[in-house]
Tab-separated table of C-alpha atoms and ligand atoms in Angstrom:
chain	number	residue	atom	x	y	z
A	1	MET	CA	82.942	39.982	83.535
A	2	SER	CA	86.385	40.058	84.873
A	3	GLU	CA	88.074	43.370	86.212
A	4	ARG	CA	90.670	43.055	83.826
A	5	LYS	CA	89.343	44.797	80.215
A	6	ILE	CA	91.869	44.955	77.070
A	7	ILE	CA	90.601	47.562	74.808
A	8	LEU	CA	91.319	47.784	71.029
A	9	GLY	CA	90.647	51.530	70.657
A	10	ILE	CA	90.414	52.915	66.826
A	11	GLU	CA	90.148	56.810	65.877
A	12	SER	CA	89.435	57.943	62.399
A	13	SER	CA	87.377	61.282	62.794
A	14	CYS	CA	89.511	63.685	61.063
A	15	ASP	CA	93.107	63.440	58.885
A	16	ASP	CA	95.085	60.670	61.566
A	17	THR	CA	94.526	57.093	61.911
A	18	ALA	CA	94.785	55.822	65.127
A	19	ALA	CA	95.121	52.691	67.357
A	20	ALA	CA	95.565	51.735	70.491
A	21	VAL	CA	95.134	48.610	73.105
A	22	SER	CA	94.787	49.553	76.696
A	23	ILE	CA	94.241	47.578	80.116
A	24	ASN	CA	91.661	49.411	82.020
A	25	ASN	CA	93.229	52.910	82.220
A	26	LYS	CA	96.640	52.211	81.238
A	27	ILE	CA	97.882	52.357	77.795
A	28	CYS	CA	100.083	49.290	76.240
A	29	SER	CA	100.350	51.001	72.455
A	30	ASN	CA	99.703	53.714	70.939
A	31	ILE	CA	100.064	54.731	67.005
A	32	ALA	CA	99.199	57.197	65.051
A	33	ALA	CA	99.255	57.632	61.071
A	34	THR	CA	99.011	61.273	60.051
A	35	GLN	CA	98.032	62.155	56.494
A	36	GLU	CA	100.821	64.123	55.149
A	37	ILE	CA	98.772	64.523	51.601
A	38	HIS	CA	96.420	67.417	52.778
A	39	ARG	CA	99.676	69.861	53.138
A	40	GLU	CA	99.353	70.320	49.531
A	41	TYR	CA	95.749	71.673	49.754
A	42	GLY	CA	96.134	73.613	52.975
A	43	GLY	CA	93.733	71.866	54.404
A	44	VAL	CA	92.065	68.368	55.105
A	45	VAL	CA	90.268	67.245	51.937
A	46	PRO	CA	87.656	64.558	53.221
A	47	GLU	CA	87.864	62.282	49.949
A	48	LEU	CA	91.526	62.055	50.617
A	49	ALA	CA	91.260	61.686	54.046
A	50	SER	CA	89.257	58.641	53.933
A	51	ARG	CA	91.146	57.002	51.376
A	52	ALA	CA	94.507	57.198	53.467
A	53	HIS	CA	92.373	56.110	56.206
A	54	GLN	CA	91.573	52.821	54.462
A	55	THR	CA	95.302	52.315	53.067
A	56	HIS	CA	96.749	52.957	56.688
A	57	ILE	CA	93.602	51.329	59.068
A	58	VAL	CA	95.071	47.789	58.895
A	59	PRO	CA	98.671	48.403	59.308
A	60	VAL	CA	98.268	50.592	62.233
A	61	VAL	CA	95.796	48.105	64.128
A	62	HIS	CA	98.102	45.749	63.163
A	63	GLN	CA	101.193	47.478	64.792
A	64	ALA	CA	99.008	48.693	68.023
A	65	LEU	CA	98.361	45.112	68.687
A	66	GLU	CA	101.886	43.957	68.131
A	67	ARG	CA	103.499	46.716	70.150
A	68	SER	CA	100.893	45.719	72.910
A	69	GLY	CA	102.058	42.282	73.231
A	70	TYR	CA	98.501	41.121	73.035
A	71	THR	CA	96.676	39.299	70.514
A	72	LEU	CA	93.125	39.644	68.966
A	73	SER	CA	91.724	36.711	71.316
A	74	ASP	CA	92.523	39.000	74.429
A	75	LEU	CA	90.585	41.509	73.684
A	76	ASP	CA	87.435	42.793	75.664
A	77	GLY	CA	85.829	44.814	73.317
A	78	ILE	CA	86.692	47.461	70.918
A	79	ALA	CA	85.914	51.288	71.287
A	80	TYR	CA	85.850	53.126	68.045
A	81	THR	CA	84.861	57.052	67.253
A	82	HIS	CA	81.589	56.946	66.246
A	83	GLY	CA	81.088	60.748	65.629
A	84	PRO	CA	81.378	64.157	65.159
A	85	GLY	CA	83.986	63.801	62.310
A	86	LEU	CA	83.771	63.907	58.912
A	87	MET	CA	81.651	61.158	57.057
A	88	GLY	CA	83.938	59.653	54.935
A	89	SER	CA	86.453	58.768	57.575
A	90	LEU	CA	84.466	57.987	60.477
A	91	LEU	CA	82.593	55.308	57.950
A	92	VAL	CA	86.443	53.513	57.497
A	93	GLY	CA	86.673	53.283	61.188
A	94	THR	CA	83.403	52.532	62.231
A	95	SER	CA	83.312	49.809	59.370
A	96	PHE	CA	86.730	48.106	60.272
A	97	ALA	CA	85.447	48.099	64.259
A	98	LYS	CA	82.220	46.570	63.577
A	99	ALA	CA	83.676	43.854	61.285
A	100	MET	CA	86.259	43.139	63.866
A	101	ALA	CA	83.706	43.147	66.648
A	102	GLN	CA	81.430	40.794	65.047
A	103	SER	CA	83.998	37.984	63.994
A	104	LEU	CA	85.666	38.034	67.503
A	105	ASP	CA	82.028	38.286	69.236
A	106	ILE	CA	83.054	40.844	71.529
A	107	PRO	CA	81.442	44.222	72.589
A	108	LEU	CA	81.726	46.992	69.920
A	109	ILE	CA	81.664	50.724	71.909
A	110	GLN	CA	80.943	53.695	70.073
A	111	VAL	CA	82.899	56.820	71.606
A	112	HIS	CA	82.244	60.941	71.351
A	113	HIS	CA	85.598	61.994	69.815
A	114	MET	CA	84.954	65.428	72.116
A	115	LYS	CA	83.929	63.581	75.499
A	116	ALA	CA	87.065	61.402	74.487
A	117	HIS	CA	89.421	64.490	74.307
A	118	VAL	CA	88.241	65.252	78.115
A	119	LEU	CA	88.461	61.563	79.332
A	120	ALA	CA	92.531	61.481	78.003
A	121	HIS	CA	93.055	62.968	81.706
A	122	LEU	CA	91.950	59.615	82.828
A	123	ILE	CA	95.041	57.892	81.564
A	124	ASP	CA	97.003	56.451	84.005
A	125	ASP	CA	100.277	57.313	82.649
A	126	GLY	CA	101.619	58.509	86.159
A	127	SER	CA	100.556	61.930	85.505
A	128	PRO	CA	98.074	63.491	88.484
A	129	ILE	CA	94.439	62.699	87.494
A	130	PRO	CA	92.047	65.402	88.090
A	131	PRO	CA	89.435	64.509	90.729
A	132	PHE	CA	85.400	65.208	90.023
A	133	PRO	CA	83.917	67.813	89.154
A	134	PHE	CA	86.552	69.433	87.058
A	135	LEU	CA	86.650	71.651	84.251
A	136	CYS	CA	87.972	70.893	81.173
A	137	LEU	CA	88.753	73.674	78.177
A	138	THR	CA	88.701	71.723	74.835
A	139	VAL	CA	90.401	73.299	71.937
A	140	SER	CA	90.670	71.269	68.825
A	141	GLY	CA	90.764	71.826	65.171
A	142	GLY	CA	86.973	71.422	65.244
A	143	HIS	CA	85.442	72.360	68.645
A	144	THR	CA	86.121	74.631	71.264
A	145	GLN	CA	84.317	74.157	74.602
A	146	ILE	CA	84.533	74.807	78.226
A	147	ILE	CA	82.824	71.346	80.061
A	148	GLN	CA	82.085	70.518	83.719
A	149	VAL	CA	83.142	67.078	84.037
A	150	ASN	CA	80.816	65.094	86.999
A	151	ALA	CA	81.962	62.000	86.539
A	152	PRO	CA	83.779	59.930	83.517
A	153	LEU	CA	80.678	59.523	81.671
A	154	GLU	CA	78.603	62.776	82.915
A	155	MET	CA	79.489	65.910	81.246
A	156	THR	CA	78.068	69.324	80.371
A	157	ILE	CA	78.689	71.934	78.310
A	158	LEU	CA	79.069	75.661	79.950
A	159	GLY	CA	80.237	77.312	77.015
A	160	GLN	CA	81.236	76.914	73.289
A	161	THR	CA	82.221	78.610	70.132
A	162	ILE	CA	79.671	79.784	67.835
A	163	ASP	CA	81.425	79.866	64.550
A	164	ASP	CA	85.380	78.808	63.959
A	165	ALA	CA	87.096	76.503	66.401
A	166	ALA	CA	90.143	77.788	68.317
A	167	GLY	CA	92.312	75.445	66.307
A	168	GLU	CA	90.628	76.426	63.093
A	169	ALA	CA	91.258	80.199	64.125
A	170	PHE	CA	94.846	79.466	64.209
A	171	ASP	CA	95.044	77.355	60.803
A	172	LYS	CA	93.606	80.493	59.056
A	173	ALA	CA	95.612	82.883	60.410
A	174	ALA	CA	99.009	80.950	59.474
A	175	LYS	CA	97.233	80.228	55.907
A	176	MET	CA	97.081	84.026	55.958
A	177	MET	CA	100.413	84.337	56.398
A	178	GLY	CA	101.403	81.519	53.604
A	179	LEU	CA	102.236	78.713	56.149
A	180	PRO	CA	101.070	75.263	55.365
A	181	TYR	CA	98.786	73.176	56.962
A	182	PRO	CA	97.916	72.693	59.902
A	183	GLY	CA	99.441	76.265	60.731
A	184	GLY	CA	98.582	75.844	64.767
A	185	PRO	CA	101.939	74.430	65.915
A	186	LEU	CA	103.892	76.469	63.345
A	187	ILE	CA	102.309	79.769	64.527
A	188	ASP	CA	103.531	78.569	67.957
A	189	GLN	CA	107.031	77.825	66.856
A	190	LEU	CA	107.414	81.319	65.308
A	191	ALA	CA	105.687	83.023	68.183
A	192	LYS	CA	108.759	81.600	70.303
A	193	ASP	CA	110.952	84.467	68.546
A	194	GLY	CA	108.668	87.350	68.231
A	195	GLU	CA	106.803	89.976	70.700
A	196	PRO	CA	103.215	90.517	70.484
A	197	ALA	CA	103.414	93.843	68.768
A	198	TYR	CA	100.245	94.128	66.987
A	199	ALA	CA	97.147	94.363	69.238
A	200	PHE	CA	93.443	92.950	68.086
A	201	PRO	CA	90.551	93.132	70.342
A	202	ILE	CA	89.482	90.436	72.155
A	203	PRO	CA	86.057	89.319	70.579
A	204	LYS	CA	82.993	90.403	72.678
A	205	ILE	CA	80.671	87.737	72.984
A	206	GLU	CA	78.004	86.767	76.111
A	207	GLY	CA	78.300	84.239	78.675
A	208	LEU	CA	81.122	81.540	78.426
A	209	ASP	CA	80.649	81.271	74.160
A	210	TYR	CA	83.434	82.178	72.370
A	211	SER	CA	83.512	83.488	68.404
A	212	PHE	CA	86.454	83.574	66.453
A	213	SER	CA	85.376	84.811	62.971
A	214	GLY	CA	85.344	88.310	63.916
A	215	LEU	CA	89.179	88.306	64.671
A	216	LYS	CA	90.448	86.188	61.587
A	217	THR	CA	88.916	88.920	59.980
A	218	SER	CA	90.381	91.831	61.544
A	219	PHE	CA	93.381	89.674	61.025
A	220	LEU	CA	92.965	89.404	57.405
A	221	TYR	CA	92.459	93.124	57.027
A	222	PHE	CA	95.203	94.444	58.774
A	223	LEU	CA	97.398	91.902	56.520
A	224	GLN	CA	96.133	93.199	53.639
A	225	LYS	CA	96.341	96.298	54.363
A	226	GLU	CA	99.751	96.250	55.403
A	227	MET	CA	101.220	94.238	52.432
A	228	ARG	CA	99.869	96.956	49.946
A	229	ASN	CA	102.421	99.124	51.978
A	230	ASP	CA	105.265	96.720	51.302
A	231	GLU	CA	104.888	93.409	50.186
A	232	ARG	CA	107.569	91.597	52.189
A	233	PHE	CA	105.779	92.837	55.696
A	234	ILE	CA	104.482	88.877	56.397
A	235	GLU	CA	108.016	87.735	55.953
A	236	ILE	CA	109.762	90.213	57.751
A	237	HIS	CA	107.366	90.658	60.628
A	238	LYS	CA	106.127	87.131	61.139
A	239	HIS	CA	107.695	86.153	64.431
A	240	ASP	CA	105.762	89.287	66.156
A	241	LEU	CA	102.405	88.672	63.632
A	242	ALA	CA	102.461	85.082	65.069
A	243	ALA	CA	102.968	86.213	68.568
A	244	SER	CA	100.188	88.590	68.233
A	245	ILE	CA	97.662	86.842	66.803
A	246	GLN	CA	98.624	83.896	69.184
A	247	GLN	CA	98.403	86.015	72.137
A	248	VAL	CA	94.621	87.394	71.547
A	249	LEU	CA	93.348	83.929	70.792
A	250	ILE	CA	94.756	82.555	74.052
A	251	ASP	CA	93.794	85.739	76.208
A	252	PHE	CA	90.111	85.166	74.814
A	253	LEU	CA	90.703	81.620	75.672
A	254	LEU	CA	91.538	82.212	79.136
A	255	GLN	CA	88.958	85.068	79.597
A	256	LYS	CA	86.278	82.873	79.315
A	257	LEU	CA	87.890	79.925	81.137
A	258	ARG	CA	88.308	82.343	84.173
A	259	ARG	CA	84.583	83.512	84.198
A	260	ALA	CA	83.739	79.821	84.274
A	261	ILE	CA	85.876	78.947	87.178
A	262	ARG	CA	84.387	81.943	88.939
A	263	GLU	CA	80.805	80.863	88.197
A	264	THR	CA	80.954	77.545	88.998
A	265	GLY	CA	83.734	77.602	91.904
A	266	ILE	CA	85.497	74.550	90.411
A	267	LYS	CA	89.229	74.977	90.809
A	268	HIS	CA	90.646	71.661	89.104
A	269	ILE	CA	91.036	72.859	85.765
A	270	ALA	CA	92.171	70.915	82.479
A	271	VAL	CA	92.835	71.295	79.079
A	272	ALA	CA	92.450	68.968	75.799
A	273	GLY	CA	92.272	68.691	71.934
A	274	GLY	CA	95.097	69.870	69.580
A	275	VAL	CA	95.493	73.326	70.581
A	276	SER	CA	96.430	72.275	74.325
A	277	ALA	CA	99.819	71.240	72.974
A	278	ASN	CA	100.434	75.380	72.480
A	279	SER	CA	103.063	76.092	74.495
A	280	PHE	CA	101.735	79.653	75.339
A	281	LEU	CA	98.143	78.279	76.246
A	282	ARG	CA	99.811	75.721	78.753
A	283	LYS	CA	102.260	78.319	80.447
A	284	ARG	CA	98.980	80.610	80.716
A	285	VAL	CA	96.855	77.610	81.953
A	286	LYS	CA	99.875	76.971	84.266
A	287	GLN	CA	99.618	80.714	85.546
A	288	LEU	CA	96.156	79.836	86.821
A	289	GLU	CA	97.944	77.832	90.101
A	290	GLU	CA	98.841	81.418	91.286
A	291	LYS	CA	96.360	83.659	90.001
A	292	GLU	CA	93.179	81.686	90.761
A	293	GLY	CA	94.697	79.003	93.369
A	294	CYS	CA	93.574	76.293	90.747
A	295	THR	CA	94.924	72.915	90.402
A	296	THR	CA	95.797	72.314	86.429
A	297	TYR	CA	95.964	69.219	84.539
A	298	ILE	CA	97.738	69.649	81.156
A	299	PRO	CA	98.219	66.139	79.176
A	300	ALA	CA	101.137	64.752	77.823
A	301	PHE	CA	101.780	66.052	73.996
A	302	GLU	CA	100.480	62.511	72.592
A	303	TYR	CA	97.474	62.659	74.598
A	304	CYS	CA	96.865	66.322	73.456
A	305	THR	CA	95.952	65.861	69.548
A	306	ASP	CA	93.847	62.926	67.921
A	307	ASN	CA	94.852	59.637	69.447
A	308	ALA	CA	93.342	56.276	70.088
A	309	ALA	CA	94.224	55.984	73.811
A	310	MET	CA	91.422	58.409	74.509
A	311	ILE	CA	89.173	56.393	72.697
A	312	CYS	CA	90.264	53.191	74.841
A	313	THR	CA	90.054	55.101	77.793
A	314	ALA	CA	86.890	56.083	76.813
A	315	GLY	CA	85.507	52.663	75.755
A	316	TYR	CA	86.642	51.300	79.339
A	317	TYR	CA	83.919	53.573	81.119
A	318	LEU	CA	81.302	53.103	78.725
A	319	LEU	CA	82.410	49.008	78.535
A	320	LEU	CA	82.009	49.166	82.555
A	321	GLU	CA	78.658	50.962	82.190
A	322	GLY	CA	77.424	48.872	79.925
A	323	ASP	CA	77.015	51.138	77.406
A	324	LEU	CA	77.519	49.300	74.455
A	325	GLY	CA	77.113	49.623	70.338
A	326	ASP	CA	74.836	48.629	67.997
A	327	VAL	CA	76.101	47.398	64.981
A	328	SER	CA	73.217	49.320	62.780
A	329	LYS	CA	73.871	52.412	64.147
A	330	PRO	CA	75.630	54.893	61.333
A	331	PRO	CA	78.564	56.758	62.636
A	332	LEU	CA	77.414	60.429	63.296
A	333	ALA	CA	78.960	63.646	61.607
A	334	ARG	CA	77.604	65.659	63.972
A	335	TRP	CA	76.695	64.105	67.506
A	336	SER	CA	75.570	66.718	70.349
A	337	PHE	CA	76.739	65.910	74.215
A	338	THR	CA	73.287	64.731	75.399
A	339	GLU	CA	72.056	62.600	72.431
A	340	SER	CA	72.929	58.636	72.792
B	1	KG4	O1	92.735	67.584	68.343
B	1	KG4	P1	93.298	67.516	67.087
B	1	KG4	O2	94.435	66.876	66.952
B	1	KG4	O3	92.117	67.113	65.640
B	1	KG4	C1	90.745	67.503	66.405
B	1	KG4	O4	89.948	66.913	66.388
B	1	KG4	O5	90.476	68.991	65.538
B	1	KG4	O6	92.937	69.205	66.770
B	1	KG4	C2	93.774	69.764	66.045
B	1	KG4	C3	93.962	71.211	65.879
B	1	KG4	C4	94.760	71.763	64.609
B	1	KG4	O7	94.208	72.980	64.277
B	1	KG4	C5	96.250	72.314	64.522
B	1	KG4	O8	96.569	73.482	64.221
B	1	KG4	C6	96.049	72.076	66.310
B	1	KG4	O9	95.056	71.574	67.027
B	1	KG4	N1	97.413	72.326	67.169
B	1	KG4	C7	98.193	73.717	67.586
B	1	KG4	C8	99.388	73.348	68.095
B	1	KG4	N2	99.279	71.989	67.598
B	1	KG4	C9	98.147	71.637	67.396
B	1	KG4	N3	97.514	75.380	67.688
B	1	KG4	C10	98.268	76.026	68.265
B	1	KG4	N4	99.411	75.201	68.642
B	1	KG4	C11	99.959	74.382	68.977
B	1	KG4	N5	101.282	73.950	69.456
B	2	ZN	ZN1	90.226	65.904	68.184
């Protein structure tokens, strides 16, 4: 095998159809089609997501190749999200990647979506790359994990949510305030002009795990109580409400992350996943540099939310390792870190 690897990455685990082309760890193109249809329903509708993936996948892959300047015959492998995610959505990317790899007779590489979020940190875009071992707080719409990363393909989950994910908590809180889906970025925006005037207690959970469902309920009961007194309460106080719920969510995320830093002694700290686009989280993580003597790594926005560049990077390491996919394996809606 030559040293230079050109990889096409395909991501279709949830509601973004994405494709990217990389040469080793450098990204040549990174395209995503966001599905607007779900806004009307206040959350991702799986059946609509898979239909939209079918519509988007050909033009998105075509555009990724065109922008990269490479052609199909240049590709050394096709990496795709094999799971975890929505089954219907995964099936579209999986079938497409398998058919393409087989017709081109090149390696097919099965990528774990959550591991790929972590590996987005190894993308060579000029920003500092964390040395091993590092800790990664992965916070997305489906997962919340503190991961110890010892090597590109060697990761252990130290703690994770036992119910809702952090992004889900943001989205549900936003929905309670009457905001459209996905509410996370809107809470972030509103909070910029508000103060954390309402205190919600940080959940008490053992070890390095998280739980967000109790917090969601206390926010709901609080809103219901205040709305009984004044039905304009949410509209009048939306900035302070957003700042308050954001504060407790981020405080909780940071509380366990600090504990993981102390327990492992690891001072290289990364954040990944859609919620790492949150401006308050980014600020608080940065403060770990002064407060805990850490070095922190926060990816560019385009590599925080779901993207195919991270799939290319994960694919690159799997290809080097010779860990290739099997066309007979169906995608996995649930896929543990340890299962191959
Ligand atoms: O990683 P991601 O794009 O998709 C999943 O794999 O889930 O994460 C999406 C999640 C959504 O819950 C969205 O509301 C949240 O990330 N999110 C944010 C922000 N940007 C995206 N949450 C809070 N603040 C943001 N700025
Ligand atoms: Zn994701």
